[in-house]
Amino acid sequence: PPPPMPSGDCVLSFVIDGDSVRCADGREIRLLSIDAPEIAQEPWGARARDELLRVAPVGTTLGVEYDAVRVDTFDRDLAYLFLPGGDMLNEHMVASGYALAFVIPPNRRYADRIEAAEAAAEAEGRGLWAEWGFTCRPADFRQGRC
Protein backbone atom coordinates (compact mmCIF):
# COMPACT_ATOMS: atom_id res chain seq x y z
CA PRO A 1 0.00 0.00 0.00
CA PRO A 2 1.05 3.62 -0.37
CA PRO A 3 2.77 5.14 2.64
CA PRO A 4 0.50 6.59 5.33
CA MET A 5 -0.38 10.26 5.08
CA PRO A 6 -0.66 11.40 8.70
CA SER A 7 -2.50 14.63 9.23
CA GLY A 8 -2.17 15.40 12.89
CA ASP A 9 -4.80 14.69 15.46
CA CYS A 10 -8.53 14.94 16.00
CA VAL A 11 -9.70 15.80 19.49
CA LEU A 12 -13.09 14.11 19.49
CA SER A 13 -15.88 16.59 20.24
CA PHE A 14 -18.99 14.73 19.01
CA VAL A 15 -19.90 11.26 17.77
CA ILE A 16 -22.44 11.56 14.96
CA ASP A 17 -22.92 7.83 14.50
CA GLY A 18 -20.85 4.65 14.35
CA ASP A 19 -18.76 5.83 11.40
CA SER A 20 -18.75 9.64 11.60
CA VAL A 21 -17.27 12.01 14.17
CA ARG A 22 -16.64 15.70 14.66
CA CYS A 23 -13.32 17.08 15.89
CA ALA A 24 -12.78 20.06 18.18
CA ASP A 25 -11.32 21.98 15.20
CA GLY A 26 -14.64 21.61 13.33
CA ARG A 27 -13.65 18.84 10.92
CA GLU A 28 -16.20 16.14 10.30
CA ILE A 29 -14.52 12.81 9.64
CA ARG A 30 -16.14 9.79 7.99
CA LEU A 31 -14.24 6.65 8.97
CA LEU A 32 -12.84 5.06 5.82
CA SER A 33 -13.67 1.54 4.67
CA ILE A 34 -16.47 0.93 7.16
CA ASP A 35 -20.24 1.41 7.22
CA ALA A 36 -22.19 1.52 10.47
CA PRO A 37 -25.98 1.58 10.73
CA GLU A 38 -27.61 4.99 10.52
CA ILE A 39 -29.02 6.34 13.80
CA ALA A 40 -32.52 5.95 12.29
CA GLN A 41 -31.81 2.26 11.75
CA GLU A 42 -33.03 1.30 15.21
CA PRO A 43 -31.77 -0.13 17.46
CA TRP A 44 -28.49 -0.84 15.69
CA GLY A 45 -27.49 2.74 14.86
CA ALA A 46 -27.49 3.78 18.51
CA ARG A 47 -25.61 0.62 19.50
CA ALA A 48 -22.90 1.37 16.95
CA ARG A 49 -22.61 4.99 18.11
CA ASP A 50 -22.43 3.85 21.74
CA GLU A 51 -19.63 1.40 20.95
CA LEU A 52 -17.59 4.15 19.29
CA LEU A 53 -18.15 6.38 22.33
CA ARG A 54 -17.18 3.53 24.66
CA VAL A 55 -13.73 3.13 23.09
CA ALA A 56 -13.25 6.81 22.15
CA PRO A 57 -15.08 9.09 24.59
CA VAL A 58 -15.49 12.78 23.81
CA GLY A 59 -12.13 14.46 24.46
CA THR A 60 -10.07 11.52 23.16
CA THR A 61 -7.18 12.53 20.91
CA LEU A 62 -7.25 10.37 17.79
CA GLY A 63 -4.51 10.04 15.21
CA VAL A 64 -5.73 10.80 11.68
CA GLU A 65 -4.45 9.10 8.53
CA TYR A 66 -5.70 9.80 5.02
CA ASP A 67 -5.68 7.51 2.00
CA ALA A 68 -5.88 8.39 -1.72
CA VAL A 69 -9.16 10.37 -1.61
CA ARG A 70 -9.30 12.74 1.35
CA VAL A 71 -12.76 14.35 1.10
CA ASP A 72 -16.18 12.98 0.10
CA THR A 73 -19.07 14.63 -1.75
CA PHE A 74 -20.49 15.86 1.58
CA ASP A 75 -17.20 17.72 2.28
CA ARG A 76 -16.32 15.33 5.11
CA ASP A 77 -12.74 14.23 5.63
CA LEU A 78 -12.24 10.53 4.86
CA ALA A 79 -9.72 9.00 7.22
CA TYR A 80 -8.51 6.13 9.34
CA LEU A 81 -8.56 7.10 13.01
CA PHE A 82 -6.19 5.69 15.59
CA LEU A 83 -6.83 5.35 19.31
CA PRO A 84 -4.20 6.57 21.80
CA GLY A 85 -2.84 3.01 22.19
CA GLY A 86 -2.36 2.69 18.42
CA ASP A 87 -5.36 0.53 17.53
CA MET A 88 -7.29 1.60 14.43
CA LEU A 89 -10.81 2.75 15.36
CA ASN A 90 -12.17 1.82 11.91
CA GLU A 91 -10.95 -1.76 12.32
CA HIS A 92 -12.19 -1.93 15.92
CA MET A 93 -15.73 -0.95 14.91
CA VAL A 94 -15.82 -3.79 12.36
CA ALA A 95 -14.04 -6.34 14.58
CA SER A 96 -16.47 -5.64 17.42
CA GLY A 97 -19.36 -6.22 15.02
CA TYR A 98 -20.80 -2.70 15.12
CA ALA A 99 -19.89 -1.75 11.54
CA LEU A 100 -19.40 -3.54 8.24
CA ALA A 101 -16.51 -3.41 5.81
CA PHE A 102 -17.32 -0.85 3.09
CA VAL A 103 -14.21 -0.43 0.95
CA ILE A 104 -14.45 2.09 -1.89
CA PRO A 105 -11.42 2.22 -4.20
CA PRO A 106 -8.98 3.83 -4.44
CA ASN A 107 -9.04 4.02 -0.61
CA ARG A 108 -7.82 0.48 0.04
CA ARG A 109 -4.81 0.81 2.36
CA TYR A 110 -6.34 -1.31 5.13
CA ALA A 111 -9.02 -3.13 3.10
CA ASP A 112 -7.69 -6.63 3.79
CA ARG A 113 -7.53 -6.05 7.56
CA ILE A 114 -10.99 -4.53 7.72
CA GLU A 115 -12.58 -7.22 5.53
CA ALA A 116 -10.94 -9.96 7.64
CA ALA A 117 -12.26 -8.26 10.79
CA GLU A 118 -15.81 -8.38 9.38
CA ALA A 119 -15.54 -12.07 8.51
CA ALA A 120 -14.34 -12.87 12.05
CA ALA A 121 -17.05 -10.73 13.71
CA GLU A 122 -19.78 -12.39 11.66
CA ALA A 123 -18.40 -15.91 12.25
CA GLU A 124 -18.18 -15.29 16.00
CA GLY A 125 -21.55 -13.51 16.27
CA ARG A 126 -20.22 -10.23 17.69
CA GLY A 127 -22.15 -6.95 17.83
CA LEU A 128 -24.67 -6.61 15.01
CA TRP A 129 -24.05 -10.23 14.08
CA ALA A 130 -25.44 -11.38 17.45
CA GLU A 131 -29.05 -12.47 17.71
CA TRP A 132 -30.55 -8.99 17.27
CA GLY A 133 -32.22 -9.64 13.94
CA PHE A 134 -29.78 -7.48 11.98
CA THR A 135 -30.53 -8.22 8.32
CA CYS A 136 -30.39 -4.85 6.52
CA ARG A 137 -26.98 -3.55 5.53
CA PRO A 138 -26.65 0.22 6.13
CA ALA A 139 -26.19 0.96 2.41
CA ASP A 140 -29.46 -0.86 1.64
CA PHE A 141 -31.23 1.01 4.47
CA ARG A 142 -30.12 4.38 3.04
CA GLN A 143 -31.56 3.36 -0.34
CA GLY A 144 -34.89 2.42 1.24
CA ARG A 145 -34.51 -1.24 0.30
CA CYS A 146 -35.29 -2.53 3.80
PDB file of C-alpha atoms in Angstrom:
ATOM      1  CA  PRO A   1       0.000   0.000   0.000  1.00  0.00           C
ATOM      2  CA  PRO A   2       1.053   3.622  -0.374  1.00  0.00           C
ATOM      3  CA  PRO A   3       2.767   5.138   2.641  1.00  0.00           C
ATOM      4  CA  PRO A   4       0.498   6.587   5.325  1.00  0.00           C
ATOM      5  CA  MET A   5      -0.385  10.257   5.082  1.00  0.00           C
ATOM      6  CA  PRO A   6      -0.655  11.396   8.696  1.00  0.00           C
ATOM      7  CA  SER A   7      -2.502  14.629   9.233  1.00  0.00           C
ATOM      8  CA  GLY A   8      -2.171  15.396  12.886  1.00  0.00           C
ATOM      9  CA  ASP A   9      -4.803  14.690  15.458  1.00  0.00           C
ATOM     10  CA  CYS A  10      -8.534  14.938  16.001  1.00  0.00           C
ATOM     11  CA  VAL A  11      -9.705  15.800  19.486  1.00  0.00           C
ATOM     12  CA  LEU A  12     -13.093  14.113  19.488  1.00  0.00           C
ATOM     13  CA  SER A  13     -15.880  16.595  20.236  1.00  0.00           C
ATOM     14  CA  PHE A  14     -18.990  14.731  19.013  1.00  0.00           C
ATOM     15  CA  VAL A  15     -19.896  11.264  17.766  1.00  0.00           C
ATOM     16  CA  ILE A  16     -22.438  11.562  14.961  1.00  0.00           C
ATOM     17  CA  ASP A  17     -22.918   7.828  14.503  1.00  0.00           C
ATOM     18  CA  GLY A  18     -20.854   4.653  14.350  1.00  0.00           C
ATOM     19  CA  ASP A  19     -18.760   5.825  11.396  1.00  0.00           C
ATOM     20  CA  SER A  20     -18.747   9.643  11.597  1.00  0.00           C
ATOM     21  CA  VAL A  21     -17.274  12.008  14.169  1.00  0.00           C
ATOM     22  CA  ARG A  22     -16.636  15.704  14.659  1.00  0.00           C
ATOM     23  CA  CYS A  23     -13.321  17.085  15.893  1.00  0.00           C
ATOM     24  CA  ALA A  24     -12.781  20.064  18.176  1.00  0.00           C
ATOM     25  CA  ASP A  25     -11.317  21.979  15.202  1.00  0.00           C
ATOM     26  CA  GLY A  26     -14.643  21.612  13.331  1.00  0.00           C
ATOM     27  CA  ARG A  27     -13.646  18.844  10.921  1.00  0.00           C
ATOM     28  CA  GLU A  28     -16.205  16.144  10.302  1.00  0.00           C
ATOM     29  CA  ILE A  29     -14.520  12.810   9.640  1.00  0.00           C
ATOM     30  CA  ARG A  30     -16.136   9.788   7.992  1.00  0.00           C
ATOM     31  CA  LEU A  31     -14.238   6.646   8.973  1.00  0.00           C
ATOM     32  CA  LEU A  32     -12.838   5.056   5.822  1.00  0.00           C
ATOM     33  CA  SER A  33     -13.671   1.540   4.670  1.00  0.00           C
ATOM     34  CA  ILE A  34     -16.473   0.928   7.163  1.00  0.00           C
ATOM     35  CA  ASP A  35     -20.238   1.406   7.216  1.00  0.00           C
ATOM     36  CA  ALA A  36     -22.187   1.519  10.471  1.00  0.00           C
ATOM     37  CA  PRO A  37     -25.977   1.580  10.734  1.00  0.00           C
ATOM     38  CA  GLU A  38     -27.607   4.992  10.525  1.00  0.00           C
ATOM     39  CA  ILE A  39     -29.022   6.343  13.797  1.00  0.00           C
ATOM     40  CA  ALA A  40     -32.517   5.954  12.287  1.00  0.00           C
ATOM     41  CA  GLN A  41     -31.807   2.258  11.747  1.00  0.00           C
ATOM     42  CA  GLU A  42     -33.025   1.305  15.214  1.00  0.00           C
ATOM     43  CA  PRO A  43     -31.767  -0.135  17.458  1.00  0.00           C
ATOM     44  CA  TRP A  44     -28.490  -0.837  15.689  1.00  0.00           C
ATOM     45  CA  GLY A  45     -27.494   2.738  14.861  1.00  0.00           C
ATOM     46  CA  ALA A  46     -27.494   3.780  18.514  1.00  0.00           C
ATOM     47  CA  ARG A  47     -25.613   0.623  19.500  1.00  0.00           C
ATOM     48  CA  ALA A  48     -22.898   1.368  16.949  1.00  0.00           C
ATOM     49  CA  ARG A  49     -22.609   4.990  18.109  1.00  0.00           C
ATOM     50  CA  ASP A  50     -22.434   3.851  21.736  1.00  0.00           C
ATOM     51  CA  GLU A  51     -19.625   1.395  20.946  1.00  0.00           C
ATOM     52  CA  LEU A  52     -17.589   4.147  19.286  1.00  0.00           C
ATOM     53  CA  LEU A  53     -18.152   6.382  22.328  1.00  0.00           C
ATOM     54  CA  ARG A  54     -17.179   3.533  24.655  1.00  0.00           C
ATOM     55  CA  VAL A  55     -13.729   3.134  23.085  1.00  0.00           C
ATOM     56  CA  ALA A  56     -13.248   6.810  22.149  1.00  0.00           C
ATOM     57  CA  PRO A  57     -15.084   9.088  24.588  1.00  0.00           C
ATOM     58  CA  VAL A  58     -15.489  12.783  23.808  1.00  0.00           C
ATOM     59  CA  GLY A  59     -12.135  14.457  24.461  1.00  0.00           C
ATOM     60  CA  THR A  60     -10.074  11.525  23.161  1.00  0.00           C
ATOM     61  CA  THR A  61      -7.183  12.533  20.906  1.00  0.00           C
ATOM     62  CA  LEU A  62      -7.249  10.366  17.793  1.00  0.00           C
ATOM     63  CA  GLY A  63      -4.510  10.038  15.211  1.00  0.00           C
ATOM     64  CA  VAL A  64      -5.731  10.798  11.681  1.00  0.00           C
ATOM     65  CA  GLU A  65      -4.445   9.100   8.533  1.00  0.00           C
ATOM     66  CA  TYR A  66      -5.698   9.801   5.023  1.00  0.00           C
ATOM     67  CA  ASP A  67      -5.680   7.507   2.000  1.00  0.00           C
ATOM     68  CA  ALA A  68      -5.879   8.386  -1.718  1.00  0.00           C
ATOM     69  CA  VAL A  69      -9.162  10.365  -1.613  1.00  0.00           C
ATOM     70  CA  ARG A  70      -9.296  12.740   1.353  1.00  0.00           C
ATOM     71  CA  VAL A  71     -12.762  14.345   1.103  1.00  0.00           C
ATOM     72  CA  ASP A  72     -16.180  12.980   0.098  1.00  0.00           C
ATOM     73  CA  THR A  73     -19.066  14.628  -1.753  1.00  0.00           C
ATOM     74  CA  PHE A  74     -20.487  15.863   1.582  1.00  0.00           C
ATOM     75  CA  ASP A  75     -17.201  17.725   2.284  1.00  0.00           C
ATOM     76  CA  ARG A  76     -16.319  15.334   5.107  1.00  0.00           C
ATOM     77  CA  ASP A  77     -12.739  14.234   5.627  1.00  0.00           C
ATOM     78  CA  LEU A  78     -12.238  10.533   4.856  1.00  0.00           C
ATOM     79  CA  ALA A  79      -9.725   8.999   7.222  1.00  0.00           C
ATOM     80  CA  TYR A  80      -8.512   6.134   9.338  1.00  0.00           C
ATOM     81  CA  LEU A  81      -8.565   7.098  13.012  1.00  0.00           C
ATOM     82  CA  PHE A  82      -6.185   5.686  15.594  1.00  0.00           C
ATOM     83  CA  LEU A  83      -6.829   5.351  19.314  1.00  0.00           C
ATOM     84  CA  PRO A  84      -4.196   6.568  21.796  1.00  0.00           C
ATOM     85  CA  GLY A  85      -2.844   3.010  22.192  1.00  0.00           C
ATOM     86  CA  GLY A  86      -2.361   2.695  18.421  1.00  0.00           C
ATOM     87  CA  ASP A  87      -5.360   0.526  17.528  1.00  0.00           C
ATOM     88  CA  MET A  88      -7.293   1.598  14.432  1.00  0.00           C
ATOM     89  CA  LEU A  89     -10.813   2.753  15.360  1.00  0.00           C
ATOM     90  CA  ASN A  90     -12.174   1.818  11.912  1.00  0.00           C
ATOM     91  CA  GLU A  91     -10.952  -1.756  12.320  1.00  0.00           C
ATOM     92  CA  HIS A  92     -12.193  -1.931  15.920  1.00  0.00           C
ATOM     93  CA  MET A  93     -15.729  -0.954  14.906  1.00  0.00           C
ATOM     94  CA  VAL A  94     -15.822  -3.790  12.357  1.00  0.00           C
ATOM     95  CA  ALA A  95     -14.036  -6.338  14.582  1.00  0.00           C
ATOM     96  CA  SER A  96     -16.475  -5.639  17.422  1.00  0.00           C
ATOM     97  CA  GLY A  97     -19.359  -6.223  15.021  1.00  0.00           C
ATOM     98  CA  TYR A  98     -20.804  -2.698  15.118  1.00  0.00           C
ATOM     99  CA  ALA A  99     -19.892  -1.750  11.539  1.00  0.00           C
ATOM    100  CA  LEU A 100     -19.400  -3.544   8.240  1.00  0.00           C
ATOM    101  CA  ALA A 101     -16.511  -3.405   5.810  1.00  0.00           C
ATOM    102  CA  PHE A 102     -17.322  -0.852   3.091  1.00  0.00           C
ATOM    103  CA  VAL A 103     -14.215  -0.430   0.946  1.00  0.00           C
ATOM    104  CA  ILE A 104     -14.449   2.090  -1.885  1.00  0.00           C
ATOM    105  CA  PRO A 105     -11.417   2.216  -4.201  1.00  0.00           C
ATOM    106  CA  PRO A 106      -8.984   3.832  -4.437  1.00  0.00           C
ATOM    107  CA  ASN A 107      -9.043   4.022  -0.607  1.00  0.00           C
ATOM    108  CA  ARG A 108      -7.818   0.476   0.041  1.00  0.00           C
ATOM    109  CA  ARG A 109      -4.812   0.813   2.358  1.00  0.00           C
ATOM    110  CA  TYR A 110      -6.344  -1.314   5.129  1.00  0.00           C
ATOM    111  CA  ALA A 111      -9.018  -3.131   3.096  1.00  0.00           C
ATOM    112  CA  ASP A 112      -7.686  -6.627   3.793  1.00  0.00           C
ATOM    113  CA  ARG A 113      -7.526  -6.047   7.558  1.00  0.00           C
ATOM    114  CA  ILE A 114     -10.994  -4.534   7.723  1.00  0.00           C
ATOM    115  CA  GLU A 115     -12.582  -7.219   5.525  1.00  0.00           C
ATOM    116  CA  ALA A 116     -10.942  -9.957   7.644  1.00  0.00           C
ATOM    117  CA  ALA A 117     -12.264  -8.257  10.787  1.00  0.00           C
ATOM    118  CA  GLU A 118     -15.809  -8.384   9.383  1.00  0.00           C
ATOM    119  CA  ALA A 119     -15.538 -12.070   8.508  1.00  0.00           C
ATOM    120  CA  ALA A 120     -14.342 -12.866  12.049  1.00  0.00           C
ATOM    121  CA  ALA A 121     -17.046 -10.729  13.710  1.00  0.00           C
ATOM    122  CA  GLU A 122     -19.775 -12.393  11.659  1.00  0.00           C
ATOM    123  CA  ALA A 123     -18.399 -15.906  12.248  1.00  0.00           C
ATOM    124  CA  GLU A 124     -18.184 -15.285  15.997  1.00  0.00           C
ATOM    125  CA  GLY A 125     -21.549 -13.508  16.267  1.00  0.00           C
ATOM    126  CA  ARG A 126     -20.217 -10.235  17.687  1.00  0.00           C
ATOM    127  CA  GLY A 127     -22.154  -6.954  17.832  1.00  0.00           C
ATOM    128  CA  LEU A 128     -24.669  -6.613  15.010  1.00  0.00           C
ATOM    129  CA  TRP A 129     -24.053 -10.232  14.084  1.00  0.00           C
ATOM    130  CA  ALA A 130     -25.437 -11.383  17.449  1.00  0.00           C
ATOM    131  CA  GLU A 131     -29.055 -12.468  17.709  1.00  0.00           C
ATOM    132  CA  TRP A 132     -30.550  -8.989  17.267  1.00  0.00           C
ATOM    133  CA  GLY A 133     -32.222  -9.641  13.937  1.00  0.00           C
ATOM    134  CA  PHE A 134     -29.778  -7.481  11.980  1.00  0.00           C
ATOM    135  CA  THR A 135     -30.527  -8.217   8.315  1.00  0.00           C
ATOM    136  CA  CYS A 136     -30.392  -4.854   6.524  1.00  0.00           C
ATOM    137  CA  ARG A 137     -26.976  -3.548   5.527  1.00  0.00           C
ATOM    138  CA  PRO A 138     -26.650   0.222   6.128  1.00  0.00           C
ATOM    139  CA  ALA A 139     -26.187   0.963   2.406  1.00  0.00           C
ATOM    140  CA  ASP A 140     -29.463  -0.855   1.638  1.00  0.00           C
ATOM    141  CA  PHE A 141     -31.225   1.011   4.467  1.00  0.00           C
ATOM    142  CA  ARG A 142     -30.117   4.378   3.042  1.00  0.00           C
ATOM    143  CA  GLN A 143     -31.555   3.364  -0.339  1.00  0.00           C
ATOM    144  CA  GLY A 144     -34.895   2.422   1.245  1.00  0.00           C
ATOM    145  CA  ARG A 145     -34.513  -1.242   0.302  1.00  0.00           C
ATOM    146  CA  CYS A 146     -35.290  -2.530   3.795  1.00  0.00           C
TER     147      CYS A 146
END
